[in-house]
Coordinates of C-alpha atoms in Angstrom, one line a residue:
M4 CA 0.0 0.0 0.0
G5 CA 2.8 2.4 0.9
N6 CA 4.5 1.9 -2.6
S7 CA 1.1 2.5 -4.3
L8 CA 0.6 5.8 -2.4
K9 CA 4.1 6.9 -3.3
A10 CA 3.5 6.1 -7.0
I11 CA 0.4 8.3 -6.9
A12 CA 2.1 11.0 -4.9
A13 CA 4.9 11.1 -7.5
F14 CA 2.5 12.5 -10.1
V15 CA 1.3 15.3 -7.8
P16 CA 3.7 18.3 -7.7
S17 CA 2.3 19.7 -4.4
D18 CA 4.6 20.4 -1.5
E19 CA 2.6 18.0 0.7
C20 CA 3.2 15.1 -1.7
Q21 CA 6.8 15.9 -2.1
K22 CA 7.3 15.9 1.7
Y23 CA 5.5 12.5 1.8
L24 CA 8.0 11.1 -0.7
L25 CA 10.9 12.6 1.2
E26 CA 9.6 11.3 4.5
D27 CA 9.9 14.8 6.0
L28 CA 13.6 15.3 5.3
E29 CA 13.9 18.9 6.3
E30 CA 17.2 19.2 8.1
M31 CA 20.8 18.7 7.1
P32 CA 21.8 15.1 7.9
V33 CA 24.6 14.7 10.4
D34 CA 26.5 12.4 8.0
K35 CA 26.2 15.0 5.2
M36 CA 24.6 12.3 3.0
V37 CA 21.1 12.3 1.5
D38 CA 19.8 9.1 -0.2
L39 CA 16.6 9.6 -2.1
S40 CA 17.0 6.5 -4.3
G41 CA 13.9 4.7 -5.4
R42 CA 11.4 7.4 -4.2
Q43 CA 9.7 7.7 -7.6
L44 CA 10.6 11.4 -7.6
R45 CA 9.9 13.4 -10.7
R46 CA 11.7 16.5 -9.5
L47 CA 14.2 17.3 -6.8
P48 CA 12.7 19.5 -4.2
P49 CA 14.8 22.8 -4.1
H50 CA 15.0 22.7 -0.3
I51 CA 17.4 19.8 -0.5
C52 CA 19.8 22.3 -2.2
S53 CA 19.9 24.3 1.0
F54 CA 22.0 21.7 2.6
R55 CA 25.1 23.4 1.5
E56 CA 27.5 21.1 3.4
L57 CA 26.1 18.0 1.7
V58 CA 28.9 15.7 0.5
K59 CA 26.9 12.7 -1.0
L60 CA 23.6 12.9 -2.8
Y61 CA 22.0 9.7 -4.2
L62 CA 19.1 10.1 -6.6
S63 CA 19.2 6.7 -8.3
D64 CA 16.2 4.9 -9.5
N65 CA 13.7 7.8 -9.8
N66 CA 11.9 9.4 -12.7
L67 CA 14.0 12.5 -13.0
N68 CA 14.8 14.2 -16.3
N69 CA 15.9 17.6 -15.0
L70 CA 17.5 19.2 -11.9
P71 CA 16.8 22.6 -10.3
P72 CA 19.3 25.4 -10.8
E73 CA 19.5 25.6 -7.0
L74 CA 21.7 22.5 -7.1
E75 CA 24.6 24.8 -7.8
Q76 CA 24.6 25.7 -4.1
L77 CA 26.0 22.2 -3.2
Q78 CA 29.6 23.2 -3.8
N79 CA 30.9 20.6 -1.3
L80 CA 29.3 17.7 -3.1
Q81 CA 31.7 14.9 -3.9
I82 CA 29.4 12.0 -4.9
L83 CA 26.3 12.4 -7.1
A84 CA 24.3 9.4 -8.3
L85 CA 21.8 10.1 -11.1
D86 CA 21.7 6.5 -12.5
F87 CA 18.5 4.8 -13.4
N88 CA 16.5 7.9 -14.3
N89 CA 15.2 9.5 -17.5
F90 CA 17.8 12.0 -18.4
K91 CA 18.2 12.5 -22.2
V92 CA 20.6 15.5 -21.6
L93 CA 22.9 16.0 -18.6
P94 CA 21.7 19.1 -16.8
L95 CA 24.4 21.8 -17.0
V96 CA 24.0 22.6 -13.4
V97 CA 25.8 19.3 -12.6
C98 CA 28.9 20.7 -14.3
T99 CA 29.0 23.5 -11.8
L100 CA 29.7 21.1 -8.9
K101 CA 33.5 21.4 -9.1
Q102 CA 34.3 19.2 -6.1
L103 CA 32.6 16.1 -7.6
C104 CA 34.9 13.1 -7.7
I105 CA 32.3 10.4 -8.4
L106 CA 29.5 10.8 -10.9
Y107 CA 27.0 8.0 -11.8
L108 CA 25.0 8.6 -15.0
G109 CA 24.3 5.0 -16.0
N110 CA 21.0 3.6 -17.2
N111 CA 19.6 6.9 -18.6
K112 CA 19.0 8.0 -22.2
L113 CA 22.1 10.1 -22.9
C114 CA 23.3 10.4 -26.4
S115 CA 26.1 12.8 -25.6
L116 CA 27.7 14.8 -22.8
P117 CA 28.1 18.6 -22.7
L118 CA 31.4 20.3 -23.2
E119 CA 30.9 21.9 -19.8
L120 CA 31.8 18.5 -18.2
R121 CA 35.4 19.5 -18.6
L122 CA 34.9 21.8 -15.6
L123 CA 34.8 18.8 -13.3
Q124 CA 38.5 18.5 -13.0
N125 CA 38.3 16.6 -9.7
L126 CA 36.3 13.8 -11.2
K127 CA 37.9 10.4 -10.6
T128 CA 35.1 8.0 -11.3
L129 CA 32.6 8.3 -14.2
W130 CA 29.9 5.7 -14.9
I131 CA 28.0 6.3 -18.1
E132 CA 27.0 2.7 -18.9
S133 CA 23.7 1.6 -20.4
N134 CA 23.0 4.9 -22.3
C135 CA 22.6 5.7 -26.0
L136 CA 26.2 6.7 -26.8
Q137 CA 27.5 5.8 -30.3
C138 CA 30.9 7.3 -29.6
L139 CA 32.8 8.2 -26.4
P140 CA 32.4 12.0 -25.9
E141 CA 35.8 13.5 -26.4
V142 CA 35.2 15.8 -23.4
V143 CA 35.7 12.7 -21.2
C144 CA 39.3 12.8 -22.4
E145 CA 39.8 16.2 -20.7
L146 CA 39.1 14.8 -17.2
S147 CA 42.7 14.5 -16.3
L148 CA 42.3 12.9 -12.8
L149 CA 39.9 10.1 -14.1
K150 CA 40.8 6.7 -12.7
T151 CA 37.7 4.6 -13.5
L152 CA 35.6 4.8 -16.6
H153 CA 32.6 2.5 -17.1
V154 CA 31.0 3.0 -20.5
G155 CA 29.7 -0.6 -21.1
S156 CA 26.4 -1.4 -22.8
N157 CA 26.4 1.5 -25.2
A158 CA 26.9 1.4 -29.0
L159 CA 30.6 2.3 -29.2
R160 CA 32.5 1.2 -32.3
T161 CA 35.8 2.9 -31.5
L162 CA 37.6 5.1 -28.9
P163 CA 39.1 8.5 -29.5
A164 CA 42.8 8.8 -29.7
Q165 CA 42.7 11.5 -27.1
L166 CA 41.9 8.9 -24.5
R167 CA 45.6 8.3 -24.1
C168 CA 45.8 11.7 -22.4
L169 CA 44.1 10.2 -19.3
Q170 CA 47.3 9.1 -17.6
E171 CA 45.6 8.5 -14.3
L172 CA 43.1 6.1 -15.8
R173 CA 43.5 2.6 -14.3
T174 CA 40.2 0.8 -15.1
I175 CA 38.1 0.9 -18.3
W176 CA 34.9 -1.1 -18.7
L177 CA 33.8 -1.5 -22.4
S178 CA 31.6 -4.6 -22.3
G179 CA 28.5 -4.8 -24.4
N180 CA 29.5 -2.4 -27.1
L181 CA 30.0 -2.8 -30.9
L182 CA 33.8 -2.9 -31.0
S183 CA 34.9 -5.0 -34.0
E184 CA 38.6 -4.4 -33.3
F185 CA 40.5 -4.0 -30.1
P186 CA 40.8 -0.2 -29.5
S187 CA 44.4 0.7 -30.6
V188 CA 44.5 3.6 -28.2
L189 CA 44.5 1.2 -25.3
L190 CA 47.9 -0.2 -26.5
D191 CA 49.4 3.3 -25.8
M192 CA 48.2 3.3 -22.2
P193 CA 50.8 1.4 -20.1
F194 CA 49.2 2.5 -16.9
L195 CA 45.9 0.6 -17.4
E196 CA 45.3 -2.1 -14.8
V197 CA 41.9 -3.5 -15.9
I198 CA 40.6 -3.7 -19.4
D199 CA 37.1 -5.2 -20.0
V200 CA 36.0 -5.7 -23.6
D201 CA 33.6 -8.6 -22.9
R202 CA 30.6 -9.0 -25.2
N203 CA 31.9 -7.2 -28.3
S204 CA 32.7 -8.3 -31.8
I205 CA 36.5 -8.5 -31.7
R206 CA 38.0 -11.2 -33.9
F207 CA 41.6 -10.7 -33.2
F208 CA 43.5 -9.5 -30.1
P209 CA 46.9 -7.9 -30.3
S210 CA 49.6 -8.6 -27.7
L211 CA 49.1 -6.8 -24.4
A212 CA 52.3 -8.1 -23.0
H213 CA 54.0 -4.6 -23.2
L214 CA 51.5 -3.1 -20.7
P215 CA 53.4 -3.1 -17.4
G216 CA 50.5 -2.0 -15.2
L217 CA 48.0 -4.5 -16.5
K218 CA 46.5 -6.9 -13.9
L219 CA 43.2 -8.1 -15.5
V220 CA 41.8 -8.3 -19.0
I221 CA 38.3 -9.6 -19.7
Y222 CA 37.6 -10.5 -23.3
D223 CA 35.0 -13.3 -23.1
H224 CA 32.1 -13.5 -25.5
N225 CA 33.9 -12.2 -28.6
P226 CA 34.2 -14.1 -31.8
C227 CA 38.0 -14.1 -31.5
R228 CA 40.4 -16.8 -32.8
N229 CA 43.2 -16.0 -30.3
A230 CA 43.7 -14.9 -26.7
P231 CA 45.5 -11.7 -26.0
K232 CA 49.1 -12.3 -25.0
V233 CA 49.8 -10.8 -21.6
A234 CA 52.8 -10.5 -19.2
K235 CA 53.4 -13.0 -16.5
G236 CA 50.9 -12.6 -13.6
V237 CA 48.2 -10.9 -15.6
R238 CA 44.8 -12.6 -15.2
R239 CA 42.8 -13.3 -18.4
V240 CA 39.1 -14.1 -18.4
G241 CA 37.9 -15.5 -21.7
R242 CA 38.5 -18.4 -24.1
W243 CA 41.9 -20.1 -24.0
S244 CA 43.0 -18.2 -20.9
E245 CA 45.4 -19.7 -18.3
E246 CA 43.5 -23.0 -17.9
T247 CA 43.3 -24.0 -21.5
P248 CA 45.6 -23.8 -24.6
E249 CA 44.8 -21.7 -27.6
P250 CA 43.3 -23.5 -30.6
R251 CA 45.7 -25.6 -32.8
K252 CA 45.4 -25.9 -36.5
R253 CA 45.0 -29.5 -37.7
S254 CA 44.7 -30.2 -41.4
G255 CA 43.6 -26.6 -42.0
A256 CA 40.9 -26.7 -39.3
V257 CA 40.9 -24.7 -36.1
I258 CA 40.1 -26.6 -33.0
E259 CA 38.4 -24.2 -30.6
I260 CA 38.4 -24.8 -26.8
T261 CA 35.9 -22.8 -24.9
L262 CA 36.1 -21.7 -21.2
D263 CA 33.0 -21.7 -19.0
E264 CA 34.4 -19.1 -16.6
K265 CA 32.2 -16.1 -16.4
P266 CA 33.7 -12.6 -16.6
S267 CA 33.8 -10.5 -13.4
P268 CA 31.4 -7.5 -13.7
P269 CA 32.1 -4.0 -12.4
P270 CA 31.7 -3.8 -8.7
A271 CA 28.1 -4.0 -7.6
T272 CA 28.6 -1.4 -4.8
K273 CA 29.4 2.1 -5.7
P274 CA 32.9 3.2 -4.6
E275 CA 33.6 6.0 -2.1
P276 CA 36.1 8.8 -2.8
E277 CA 39.6 8.1 -1.8

């Protein structure tokens, strides 16, 4: 019954209904965190933006497609979660939050990102998975402190050469895209530790043995005929990894040996800033 009432209240923009959805959240929380995930919100009540010392704001799993300009008041915000909403365009007010270090935008309807995103120079983690991106916005390559980039389940066919400028990047998740070739720019990023290209259309893998920082490469569910060569100690997840040999040619035929091991997904829990 409670969920039904909230579903009805979500359609009514009155202050009374909004207070019901927020469960009378009217004062700044002691832990400087507000979690409004799954409240069926269609708008963020502006009074939340009066909590100027707020550090973490979770708005996941709502019905938001815009944000109030008052959000700019939250200049201490470090974590903002907007995933699982209805954003077709990233509200520019997000780009005014210059202390942000973690931004979750996954599972929306984004086709691009604004150039103003470059203002978020403290950003270390960006999740833009499960959107409508056909190419990785080049503005992402201007986020010089970025360490983790999750852009899986989009429609990427390639990556921009400028990505190599992200020398702090350690983890890149590219699973579930439309890559037909291993992105060559990744070969020029020796600092990468985790590369995930699971569930693409890659038929051939170049050697990754020259990447000294690499610890894990996930390449399963590709129509490949070889496994990527890696340095000693690097874990591979995919066909013909450590446990099984690569296919051998016999009388012109290729004998393929498959591996049942499932790839490790990105972490289920959202990371905290360092």
